[in-house]
mmCIF file of C-alpha atoms and ligand atoms in Angstrom:
data_model
loop_
_atom_site.group_PDB
_atom_site.id
_atom_site.type_symbol
_atom_site.label_atom_id
_atom_site.label_comp_id
_atom_site.label_asym_id
_atom_site.label_seq_id
_atom_site.Cartn_x
_atom_site.Cartn_y
_atom_site.Cartn_z
ATOM 1 C CA MET A 27 -24.299 -8.593 -7.308
ATOM 2 C CA THR A 28 -26.968 -8.178 -4.614
ATOM 3 C CA GLN A 29 -27.398 -4.818 -2.952
ATOM 4 C CA ASN A 30 -26.973 -6.609 0.345
ATOM 5 C CA LEU A 31 -23.458 -7.792 -0.539
ATOM 6 C CA THR A 32 -22.468 -4.378 -1.899
ATOM 7 C CA GLU A 33 -23.609 -2.764 1.336
ATOM 8 C CA LEU A 34 -21.784 -5.332 3.427
ATOM 9 C CA LEU A 35 -18.556 -4.757 1.468
ATOM 10 C CA ARG A 36 -18.821 -1.044 2.078
ATOM 11 C CA ALA A 37 -19.843 -1.260 5.720
ATOM 12 C CA MET A 38 -17.560 -3.985 7.004
ATOM 13 C CA PRO A 39 -14.495 -2.850 8.958
ATOM 14 C CA LYS A 40 -11.229 -3.517 7.153
ATOM 15 C CA ALA A 41 -7.502 -2.821 7.240
ATOM 16 C CA GLU A 42 -5.578 -1.309 4.368
ATOM 17 C CA LEU A 43 -2.045 -2.730 4.208
ATOM 18 C CA HIS A 44 -0.865 -1.486 0.801
ATOM 19 C CA ILE A 45 -1.286 2.213 0.131
ATOM 20 C CA HIS A 46 1.489 4.515 -1.100
ATOM 21 C CA ILE A 47 0.646 7.856 0.409
ATOM 22 C CA GLU A 48 2.137 9.691 -2.591
ATOM 23 C CA GLY A 49 -0.277 7.646 -4.713
ATOM 24 C CA SER A 50 -3.229 9.149 -2.846
ATOM 25 C CA LEU A 51 -2.405 12.659 -4.064
ATOM 26 C CA GLU A 52 -5.425 13.656 -6.157
ATOM 27 C CA PRO A 53 -4.899 16.000 -9.157
ATOM 28 C CA GLU A 54 -6.850 18.764 -7.350
ATOM 29 C CA LEU A 55 -4.403 18.622 -4.424
ATOM 30 C CA ILE A 56 -1.409 18.492 -6.806
ATOM 31 C CA PHE A 57 -2.616 21.724 -8.423
ATOM 32 C CA GLU A 58 -3.366 23.359 -5.065
ATOM 33 C CA MET A 59 0.098 22.523 -3.690
ATOM 34 C CA ALA A 60 1.827 23.538 -6.944
ATOM 35 C CA ARG A 61 0.089 26.907 -6.614
ATOM 36 C CA ARG A 62 0.864 27.497 -2.960
ATOM 37 C CA ASN A 63 4.486 26.318 -3.302
ATOM 38 C CA GLY A 64 5.210 27.989 -6.636
ATOM 39 C CA VAL A 65 6.146 24.689 -8.300
ATOM 40 C CA ALA A 66 5.680 24.481 -12.078
ATOM 41 C CA ILE A 67 3.899 21.393 -13.409
ATOM 42 C CA PRO A 68 3.729 20.532 -17.097
ATOM 43 C CA TYR A 69 -0.088 20.228 -17.230
ATOM 44 C CA ALA A 70 -2.570 23.003 -18.004
ATOM 45 C CA SER A 71 -5.402 21.793 -15.789
ATOM 46 C CA VAL A 72 -6.665 19.058 -13.459
ATOM 47 C CA GLU A 73 -8.442 17.462 -16.443
ATOM 48 C CA ASP A 74 -5.268 17.622 -18.525
ATOM 49 C CA LEU A 75 -3.333 15.859 -15.757
ATOM 50 C CA ARG A 76 -6.027 13.225 -15.274
ATOM 51 C CA LYS A 77 -5.920 12.512 -19.008
ATOM 52 C CA ALA A 78 -2.262 11.532 -18.633
ATOM 53 C CA TYR A 79 -3.302 8.664 -16.317
ATOM 54 C CA ALA A 80 -3.343 6.065 -19.096
ATOM 55 C CA PHE A 81 -0.715 3.493 -18.230
ATOM 56 C CA THR A 82 0.701 0.523 -20.096
ATOM 57 C CA ASN A 83 2.860 -0.942 -17.330
ATOM 58 C CA LEU A 84 4.396 -0.136 -13.933
ATOM 59 C CA GLN A 85 7.142 2.153 -15.279
ATOM 60 C CA SER A 86 4.732 4.295 -17.307
ATOM 61 C CA PHE A 87 2.857 4.955 -14.050
ATOM 62 C CA LEU A 88 5.951 5.553 -11.894
ATOM 63 C CA ASP A 89 7.174 8.334 -14.205
ATOM 64 C CA ILE A 90 3.970 10.340 -13.593
ATOM 65 C CA TYR A 91 3.739 9.367 -9.926
ATOM 66 C CA TYR A 92 7.207 10.762 -9.131
ATOM 67 C CA ALA A 93 6.429 13.936 -11.115
ATOM 68 C CA GLY A 94 3.198 14.424 -9.102
ATOM 69 C CA ALA A 95 5.105 14.133 -5.802
ATOM 70 C CA SER A 96 7.339 17.070 -6.774
ATOM 71 C CA VAL A 97 4.774 19.562 -5.403
ATOM 72 C CA LEU A 98 5.319 18.334 -1.812
ATOM 73 C CA LEU A 99 7.723 20.648 -0.019
ATOM 74 C CA LYS A 100 6.546 21.558 3.479
ATOM 75 C CA GLU A 101 5.596 19.556 6.534
ATOM 76 C CA GLN A 102 2.018 20.800 6.112
ATOM 77 C CA ASP A 103 1.929 19.349 2.564
ATOM 78 C CA PHE A 104 2.800 15.887 3.854
ATOM 79 C CA HIS A 105 0.232 16.240 6.616
ATOM 80 C CA ASP A 106 -2.500 17.418 4.228
ATOM 81 C CA MET A 107 -1.840 14.598 1.747
ATOM 82 C CA ALA A 108 -2.067 11.948 4.476
ATOM 83 C CA TRP A 109 -5.095 13.584 6.086
ATOM 84 C CA ALA A 110 -7.001 13.611 2.786
ATOM 85 C CA TYR A 111 -6.291 9.888 2.428
ATOM 86 C CA LEU A 112 -7.319 9.139 6.013
ATOM 87 C CA LEU A 113 -10.664 10.931 5.527
ATOM 88 C CA ARG A 114 -11.307 8.742 2.452
ATOM 89 C CA ALA A 115 -10.246 5.673 4.427
ATOM 90 C CA LYS A 116 -12.706 6.583 7.187
ATOM 91 C CA ALA A 117 -15.530 6.833 4.625
ATOM 92 C CA ASP A 118 -14.657 3.283 3.491
ATOM 93 C CA ASN A 119 -14.707 1.894 7.057
ATOM 94 C CA VAL A 120 -10.964 1.317 7.126
ATOM 95 C CA ILE A 121 -10.139 0.973 10.834
ATOM 96 C CA ARG A 122 -6.427 0.358 10.406
ATOM 97 C CA ALA A 123 -4.040 1.675 7.741
ATOM 98 C CA GLU A 124 -0.381 0.781 7.339
ATOM 99 C CA ILE A 125 0.831 3.520 5.024
ATOM 100 C CA PHE A 126 3.873 3.396 2.725
ATOM 101 C CA PHE A 127 5.932 6.489 2.044
ATOM 102 C CA ASP A 128 8.882 6.987 -0.328
ATOM 103 C CA PRO A 129 11.302 9.374 1.423
ATOM 104 C CA GLN A 130 13.922 9.212 -1.339
ATOM 105 C CA THR A 131 11.471 10.856 -3.741
ATOM 106 C CA HIS A 132 11.558 13.871 -1.438
ATOM 107 C CA THR A 133 15.065 13.922 0.042
ATOM 108 C CA ALA A 134 16.451 13.846 -3.527
ATOM 109 C CA ARG A 135 14.697 17.227 -4.053
ATOM 110 C CA GLY A 136 16.196 18.721 -0.894
ATOM 111 C CA VAL A 137 13.206 18.090 1.410
ATOM 112 C CA SER A 138 14.423 16.863 4.808
ATOM 113 C CA MET A 139 13.527 13.490 6.312
ATOM 114 C CA GLU A 140 12.237 15.381 9.341
ATOM 115 C CA THR A 141 9.746 17.333 7.195
ATOM 116 C CA VAL A 142 8.460 14.176 5.511
ATOM 117 C CA ILE A 143 8.107 11.999 8.593
ATOM 118 C CA ASN A 144 6.779 14.662 10.962
ATOM 119 C CA GLY A 145 4.086 15.770 8.519
ATOM 120 C CA LEU A 146 2.888 12.238 7.820
ATOM 121 C CA HIS A 147 3.129 11.205 11.463
ATOM 122 C CA ARG A 148 1.054 14.164 12.672
ATOM 123 C CA ALA A 149 -1.770 13.085 10.356
ATOM 124 C CA CYS A 150 -1.519 9.509 11.697
ATOM 125 C CA THR A 151 -1.677 10.711 15.298
ATOM 126 C CA ASN A 152 -4.719 12.866 14.546
ATOM 127 C CA ALA A 153 -6.365 9.932 12.752
ATOM 128 C CA LYS A 154 -6.249 7.926 15.968
ATOM 129 C CA SER A 155 -7.827 10.634 18.124
ATOM 130 C CA GLN A 156 -10.205 12.235 15.611
ATOM 131 C CA LEU A 157 -11.187 9.418 13.225
ATOM 132 C CA GLY A 158 -10.669 6.261 15.279
ATOM 133 C CA ILE A 159 -8.270 4.872 12.654
ATOM 134 C CA ASP A 160 -5.067 3.167 13.764
ATOM 135 C CA ALA A 161 -2.626 4.577 11.225
ATOM 136 C CA GLU A 162 1.038 3.556 11.043
ATOM 137 C CA LEU A 163 3.874 4.352 8.643
ATOM 138 C CA ILE A 164 6.139 2.025 6.640
ATOM 139 C CA LEU A 165 9.225 3.550 4.992
ATOM 140 C CA CYS A 166 9.890 2.176 1.484
ATOM 141 C CA PHE A 167 13.261 2.036 -0.232
ATOM 142 C CA LEU A 168 13.244 2.726 -3.975
ATOM 143 C CA ARG A 169 14.628 -0.396 -5.620
ATOM 144 C CA HIS A 170 15.778 1.355 -8.826
ATOM 145 C CA LEU A 171 18.326 3.167 -6.623
ATOM 146 C CA SER A 172 21.359 1.518 -5.004
ATOM 147 C CA GLU A 173 21.583 -0.328 -1.709
ATOM 148 C CA GLU A 174 24.060 2.310 -0.571
ATOM 149 C CA GLU A 175 21.384 4.972 -1.070
ATOM 150 C CA ALA A 176 18.963 2.813 0.916
ATOM 151 C CA PHE A 177 21.500 2.634 3.769
ATOM 152 C CA ASP A 178 21.850 6.389 3.625
ATOM 153 C CA THR A 179 18.074 6.783 3.790
ATOM 154 C CA LEU A 180 17.845 4.429 6.764
ATOM 155 C CA GLU A 181 20.502 6.404 8.590
ATOM 156 C CA GLN A 182 18.567 9.637 8.014
ATOM 157 C CA ALA A 183 15.356 7.993 9.239
ATOM 158 C CA LEU A 184 16.646 6.275 12.372
ATOM 159 C CA PRO A 185 16.368 9.425 14.535
ATOM 160 C CA TYR A 186 12.596 9.063 13.873
ATOM 161 C CA ARG A 187 12.567 5.307 14.529
ATOM 162 C CA ASP A 188 9.547 5.597 16.829
ATOM 163 C CA LYS A 189 7.450 7.156 14.049
ATOM 164 C CA PHE A 190 7.440 4.224 11.608
ATOM 165 C CA ILE A 191 6.854 0.534 12.215
ATOM 166 C CA GLY A 192 8.581 -1.078 9.266
ATOM 167 C CA VAL A 193 10.307 -0.859 5.922
ATOM 168 C CA GLY A 194 9.310 -1.937 2.428
ATOM 169 C CA LEU A 195 10.699 -2.088 -1.084
ATOM 170 C CA ASP A 196 8.954 -0.509 -4.072
ATOM 171 C CA SER A 197 9.411 1.163 -7.484
ATOM 172 C CA SER A 198 10.601 -0.555 -10.706
ATOM 173 C CA GLU A 199 10.598 -4.285 -10.001
ATOM 174 C CA VAL A 200 11.997 -6.114 -13.030
ATOM 175 C CA GLY A 201 15.806 -5.959 -13.047
ATOM 176 C CA HIS A 202 15.937 -5.001 -9.348
ATOM 177 C CA PRO A 203 15.562 -8.276 -7.413
ATOM 178 C CA PRO A 204 15.074 -8.260 -3.648
ATOM 179 C CA GLU A 205 18.571 -9.658 -2.980
ATOM 180 C CA LYS A 206 20.022 -6.313 -4.118
ATOM 181 C CA PHE A 207 18.857 -5.056 -0.679
ATOM 182 C CA ALA A 208 19.903 -8.030 1.487
ATOM 183 C CA ARG A 209 22.263 -6.095 3.781
ATOM 184 C CA VAL A 210 20.036 -3.106 4.403
ATOM 185 C CA PHE A 211 17.052 -5.339 5.206
ATOM 186 C CA ALA A 212 19.262 -7.325 7.626
ATOM 187 C CA LYS A 213 20.075 -4.076 9.390
ATOM 188 C CA CYS A 214 16.402 -3.100 9.547
ATOM 189 C CA ARG A 215 15.642 -6.505 11.050
ATOM 190 C CA GLN A 216 18.225 -5.873 13.765
ATOM 191 C CA GLN A 217 16.421 -2.602 14.494
ATOM 192 C CA GLY A 218 13.226 -4.543 15.162
ATOM 193 C CA LEU A 219 11.444 -3.042 12.147
ATOM 194 C CA HIS A 220 8.755 -4.998 10.346
ATOM 195 C CA LEU A 221 9.743 -6.029 6.817
ATOM 196 C CA VAL A 222 7.672 -6.146 3.624
ATOM 197 C CA ALA A 223 8.537 -5.983 -0.087
ATOM 198 C CA HIS A 224 6.792 -5.622 -3.425
ATOM 199 C CA ALA A 225 7.396 -8.867 -5.300
ATOM 200 C CA GLY A 226 5.597 -10.723 -8.061
ATOM 201 C CA GLU A 227 3.720 -7.660 -9.304
ATOM 202 C CA GLU A 228 5.344 -7.807 -12.753
ATOM 203 C CA GLY A 229 8.410 -9.777 -11.655
ATOM 204 C CA PRO A 230 8.795 -13.566 -11.536
ATOM 205 C CA PRO A 231 8.091 -16.011 -8.669
ATOM 206 C CA ALA A 232 11.881 -16.080 -8.051
ATOM 207 C CA TYR A 233 11.563 -12.528 -6.655
ATOM 208 C CA VAL A 234 8.894 -13.684 -4.191
ATOM 209 C CA TRP A 235 11.154 -16.537 -3.062
ATOM 210 C CA SER A 236 14.088 -14.178 -2.492
ATOM 211 C CA ALA A 237 11.925 -11.597 -0.713
ATOM 212 C CA LEU A 238 10.966 -14.398 1.706
ATOM 213 C CA ASP A 239 14.271 -16.234 2.022
ATOM 214 C CA VAL A 240 16.869 -13.486 1.556
ATOM 215 C CA LEU A 241 15.105 -10.374 2.873
ATOM 216 C CA LYS A 242 12.988 -12.395 5.335
ATOM 217 C CA VAL A 243 9.910 -10.256 4.789
ATOM 218 C CA GLU A 244 6.710 -10.895 6.728
ATOM 219 C CA ARG A 245 4.353 -9.887 3.897
ATOM 220 C CA ILE A 246 4.504 -9.788 0.110
ATOM 221 C CA ASP A 247 3.059 -6.743 -1.640
ATOM 222 C CA HIS A 248 1.134 -7.880 -4.736
ATOM 223 C CA GLY A 249 2.542 -11.407 -5.197
ATOM 224 C CA VAL A 250 0.001 -12.209 -7.909
ATOM 225 C CA GLN A 251 2.648 -13.841 -10.134
ATOM 226 C CA SER A 252 3.155 -16.503 -7.414
ATOM 227 C CA VAL A 253 0.502 -18.727 -9.007
ATOM 228 C CA LYS A 254 3.004 -19.561 -11.762
ATOM 229 C CA ASP A 255 4.940 -21.654 -9.204
ATOM 230 C CA PRO A 256 2.875 -24.261 -7.285
ATOM 231 C CA ALA A 257 5.702 -24.858 -4.777
ATOM 232 C CA LEU A 258 5.650 -21.152 -3.971
ATOM 233 C CA VAL A 259 1.880 -21.175 -3.476
ATOM 234 C CA GLN A 260 2.368 -24.067 -1.035
ATOM 235 C CA ARG A 261 5.017 -22.138 0.849
ATOM 236 C CA LEU A 262 2.824 -19.015 1.080
ATOM 237 C CA ALA A 263 -0.054 -21.149 2.367
ATOM 238 C CA LYS A 264 2.061 -23.115 4.865
ATOM 239 C CA ASP A 265 3.587 -19.994 6.437
ATOM 240 C CA ARG A 266 0.421 -17.923 6.054
ATOM 241 C CA ILE A 267 2.376 -15.147 4.372
ATOM 242 C CA PRO A 268 -0.050 -12.309 3.656
ATOM 243 C CA LEU A 269 -0.304 -11.036 0.068
ATOM 244 C CA THR A 270 -1.447 -7.422 -0.241
ATOM 245 C CA VAL A 271 -3.257 -7.631 -3.564
ATOM 246 C CA CYS A 272 -4.386 -4.493 -5.443
ATOM 247 C CA PRO A 273 -6.867 -5.397 -8.204
ATOM 248 C CA LEU A 274 -7.580 -1.946 -9.674
ATOM 249 C CA SER A 275 -3.838 -1.244 -9.755
ATOM 250 C CA ASN A 276 -3.228 -4.542 -11.551
ATOM 251 C CA LEU A 277 -5.937 -3.657 -14.057
ATOM 252 C CA LYS A 278 -4.630 -0.120 -14.720
ATOM 253 C CA LEU A 279 -1.009 -1.318 -15.053
ATOM 254 C CA CYS A 280 -2.072 -4.115 -17.414
ATOM 255 C CA VAL A 281 -0.958 -6.948 -15.125
ATOM 256 C CA PHE A 282 -4.335 -8.543 -15.972
ATOM 257 C CA PRO A 283 -6.256 -7.679 -19.153
ATOM 258 C CA THR A 284 -9.593 -7.419 -17.309
ATOM 259 C CA LEU A 285 -10.747 -7.492 -13.685
ATOM 260 C CA LYS A 286 -12.709 -10.647 -14.457
ATOM 261 C CA GLU A 287 -9.416 -12.400 -15.229
ATOM 262 C CA HIS A 288 -7.786 -11.324 -11.958
ATOM 263 C CA ASN A 289 -6.581 -14.273 -9.873
ATOM 264 C CA ILE A 290 -7.789 -13.096 -6.441
ATOM 265 C CA ARG A 291 -10.334 -15.923 -6.259
ATOM 266 C CA GLN A 292 -7.647 -18.487 -7.089
ATOM 267 C CA LEU A 293 -5.422 -17.059 -4.337
ATOM 268 C CA LEU A 294 -8.204 -17.152 -1.748
ATOM 269 C CA ASP A 295 -9.452 -20.579 -2.752
ATOM 270 C CA ALA A 296 -5.851 -21.897 -2.468
ATOM 271 C CA GLY A 297 -6.039 -20.884 1.209
ATOM 272 C CA LEU A 298 -3.648 -17.946 0.988
ATOM 273 C CA CYS A 299 -3.862 -14.986 3.345
ATOM 274 C CA ALA A 300 -4.719 -12.586 0.505
ATOM 275 C CA THR A 301 -6.021 -9.068 1.188
ATOM 276 C CA LEU A 302 -7.481 -6.305 -0.999
ATOM 277 C CA ASN A 303 -5.872 -2.857 -1.115
ATOM 278 C CA SER A 304 -5.815 0.303 -3.214
ATOM 279 C CA ASP A 305 -2.041 0.812 -3.908
ATOM 280 C CA ASP A 306 -2.234 4.307 -5.508
ATOM 281 C CA PRO A 307 -5.919 5.221 -5.381
ATOM 282 C CA ALA A 308 -5.631 8.693 -6.940
ATOM 283 C CA TYR A 309 -4.048 7.169 -10.053
ATOM 284 C CA PHE A 310 -5.937 3.884 -10.378
ATOM 285 C CA GLY A 311 -9.500 5.102 -10.049
ATOM 286 C CA GLY A 312 -10.467 3.793 -6.673
ATOM 287 C CA TYR A 313 -10.044 3.632 -2.924
ATOM 288 C CA MET A 314 -10.688 0.565 -0.774
ATOM 289 C CA ASN A 315 -14.408 0.150 -1.288
ATOM 290 C CA ASP A 316 -14.080 0.722 -5.043
ATOM 291 C CA ASN A 317 -11.570 -2.134 -5.100
ATOM 292 C CA PHE A 318 -13.907 -4.377 -3.121
ATOM 293 C CA VAL A 319 -17.095 -3.596 -5.033
ATOM 294 C CA GLN A 320 -15.589 -3.690 -8.538
ATOM 295 C CA THR A 321 -13.573 -6.851 -7.866
ATOM 296 C CA PHE A 322 -16.538 -8.705 -6.362
ATOM 297 C CA GLU A 323 -18.741 -7.603 -9.256
ATOM 298 C CA ALA A 324 -16.243 -8.749 -11.878
ATOM 299 C CA THR A 325 -15.153 -12.054 -10.339
ATOM 300 C CA GLY A 326 -18.290 -13.230 -8.520
ATOM 301 C CA LEU A 327 -16.686 -13.449 -5.096
ATOM 302 C CA THR A 328 -19.143 -14.234 -2.287
ATOM 303 C CA LYS A 329 -20.042 -13.065 1.204
ATOM 304 C CA ALA A 330 -17.751 -15.786 2.616
ATOM 305 C CA HIS A 331 -14.882 -14.314 0.581
ATOM 306 C CA ALA A 332 -15.719 -10.855 1.942
ATOM 307 C CA TYR A 333 -15.418 -12.076 5.513
ATOM 308 C CA ARG A 334 -12.194 -13.902 4.690
ATOM 309 C CA LEU A 335 -10.621 -10.846 3.033
ATOM 310 C CA ALA A 336 -11.434 -8.553 5.954
ATOM 311 C CA LYS A 337 -10.238 -11.143 8.474
ATOM 312 C CA ASN A 338 -7.034 -11.652 6.488
ATOM 313 C CA SER A 339 -6.431 -7.897 6.518
ATOM 314 C CA PHE A 340 -6.464 -7.898 10.326
ATOM 315 C CA GLU A 341 -4.444 -11.110 10.636
ATOM 316 C CA GLY A 342 -1.880 -9.777 8.151
ATOM 317 C CA SER A 343 -1.552 -6.404 9.878
ATOM 318 C CA PHE A 344 1.227 -5.541 12.289
ATOM 319 C CA ALA A 345 -1.222 -4.827 15.119
ATOM 320 C CA ASP A 346 -0.654 -6.624 18.424
ATOM 321 C CA ASP A 347 -2.794 -9.664 19.250
ATOM 322 C CA ALA A 348 -5.224 -7.797 21.500
ATOM 323 C CA LYS A 349 -5.887 -5.240 18.733
ATOM 324 C CA LYS A 350 -6.346 -8.002 16.174
ATOM 325 C CA ARG A 351 -8.958 -9.663 18.404
ATOM 326 C CA GLU A 352 -10.764 -6.346 18.789
ATOM 327 C CA TYR A 353 -10.785 -5.804 14.998
ATOM 328 C CA VAL A 354 -12.196 -9.290 14.352
ATOM 329 C CA GLN A 355 -14.914 -8.721 16.977
ATOM 330 C CA ARG A 356 -15.925 -5.556 15.142
ATOM 331 C CA LEU A 357 -15.983 -7.514 11.883
ATOM 332 C CA ASP A 358 -18.159 -10.223 13.432
ATOM 333 C CA ALA A 359 -20.534 -7.567 14.766
ATOM 334 C CA ALA A 360 -20.879 -6.013 11.296
ATOM 335 C CA PHE A 361 -21.726 -9.401 9.800
ATOM 336 C CA ALA A 362 -24.129 -10.275 12.636
ATOM 337 C CA ALA A 363 -25.940 -6.943 12.154
ATOM 338 C CA ARG A 364 -26.522 -7.885 8.497
ATOM 339 C CA GLY A 365 -27.832 -11.390 9.024
ATOM 340 C CA GLY A 366 -24.627 -13.283 9.880
HETATM 341 N N1 ADE B 422 2.366 -0.561 -7.634
HETATM 342 C C1 ADE B 422 3.600 -0.155 -7.323
HETATM 343 N N2 ADE B 422 4.628 -0.975 -7.557
HETATM 344 C C2 ADE B 422 5.872 -0.585 -7.276
HETATM 345 N N3 ADE B 422 6.180 0.589 -6.773
HETATM 346 C C3 ADE B 422 5.184 1.446 -6.518
HETATM 347 N N4 ADE B 422 5.203 2.687 -6.017
HETATM 348 C C4 ADE B 422 3.935 3.123 -5.976
HETATM 349 N N5 ADE B 422 3.102 2.181 -6.446
HETATM 350 C C5 ADE B 422 3.862 1.120 -6.779
HETATM 351 ZN ZN1 ZN B 423 2.476 -0.779 -4.277
#
């Protein structure tokens, strides 16, 4: 790949639409928080923990990811985790971040919803004033738990309704289809929350269909299995449903055997509103620009694809129209400054 394209990928403004904030917790910060909170972790050192990051599928990752989150106890911990991510995002020229958080991972350990949301939200507010990043929160329900538990979580979160913009659905996909959460998503819709769901990461195209038609989500997280169903690809194209694709995550969780075999080019060339994202950067070996550079290197994507991916990230965001126009102007300026 030319140095010019690498530099453009790094420098261009972009939005990140698929980042689990608990997945941005680096081993160093896990150890630091374990120490300051007196939480025992079953690893001798940062290197020892990092060595455990060898995954065979989604579940093998989730087991370690939930264990890592157990060091988060205080509002300051949630703030510090999000702030560390936002500093990395700034370095990658991310100008908007829509950040997932998994409150059930914390409330199940006795941490209050108030602690979780206030800590994360303070970091987002500071990101706007100090880093120039528009950062918003999306509350995710854990799909391996029941819909009743999701309702309970929503009830606990509604007093903080003004501090998150939407809800999502994550955790173990296969065996937990979107329709399991039909009623709670309907209630979130009534609340005016934006709706997204992980679907078609490991699960079948049927899960993408039901995320769209039963949950009525506005975006699909991952969605890479959609190519197995041409009618679904047509639907995603017709309605310009954004897919928040995470190539390094897919590689590390063995969704694709190599990055070269990833289907991002197929998705883009089919006219889909696909975007690139980091998912759980501390676990998958890369933040936004690592995902861009490594994916472009492996698959031979071009400058035109780079523009399209950044533009899709703004179009697919939940920013208002005036903001979206401003983001695209900044993108155009970055391209113009590097020869159009
Ligand atoms: N890639 C992923 N899929 C499902 N749930 C997740 N939680 C964190 N990362 C996830
Ligand atoms: Zn995810």
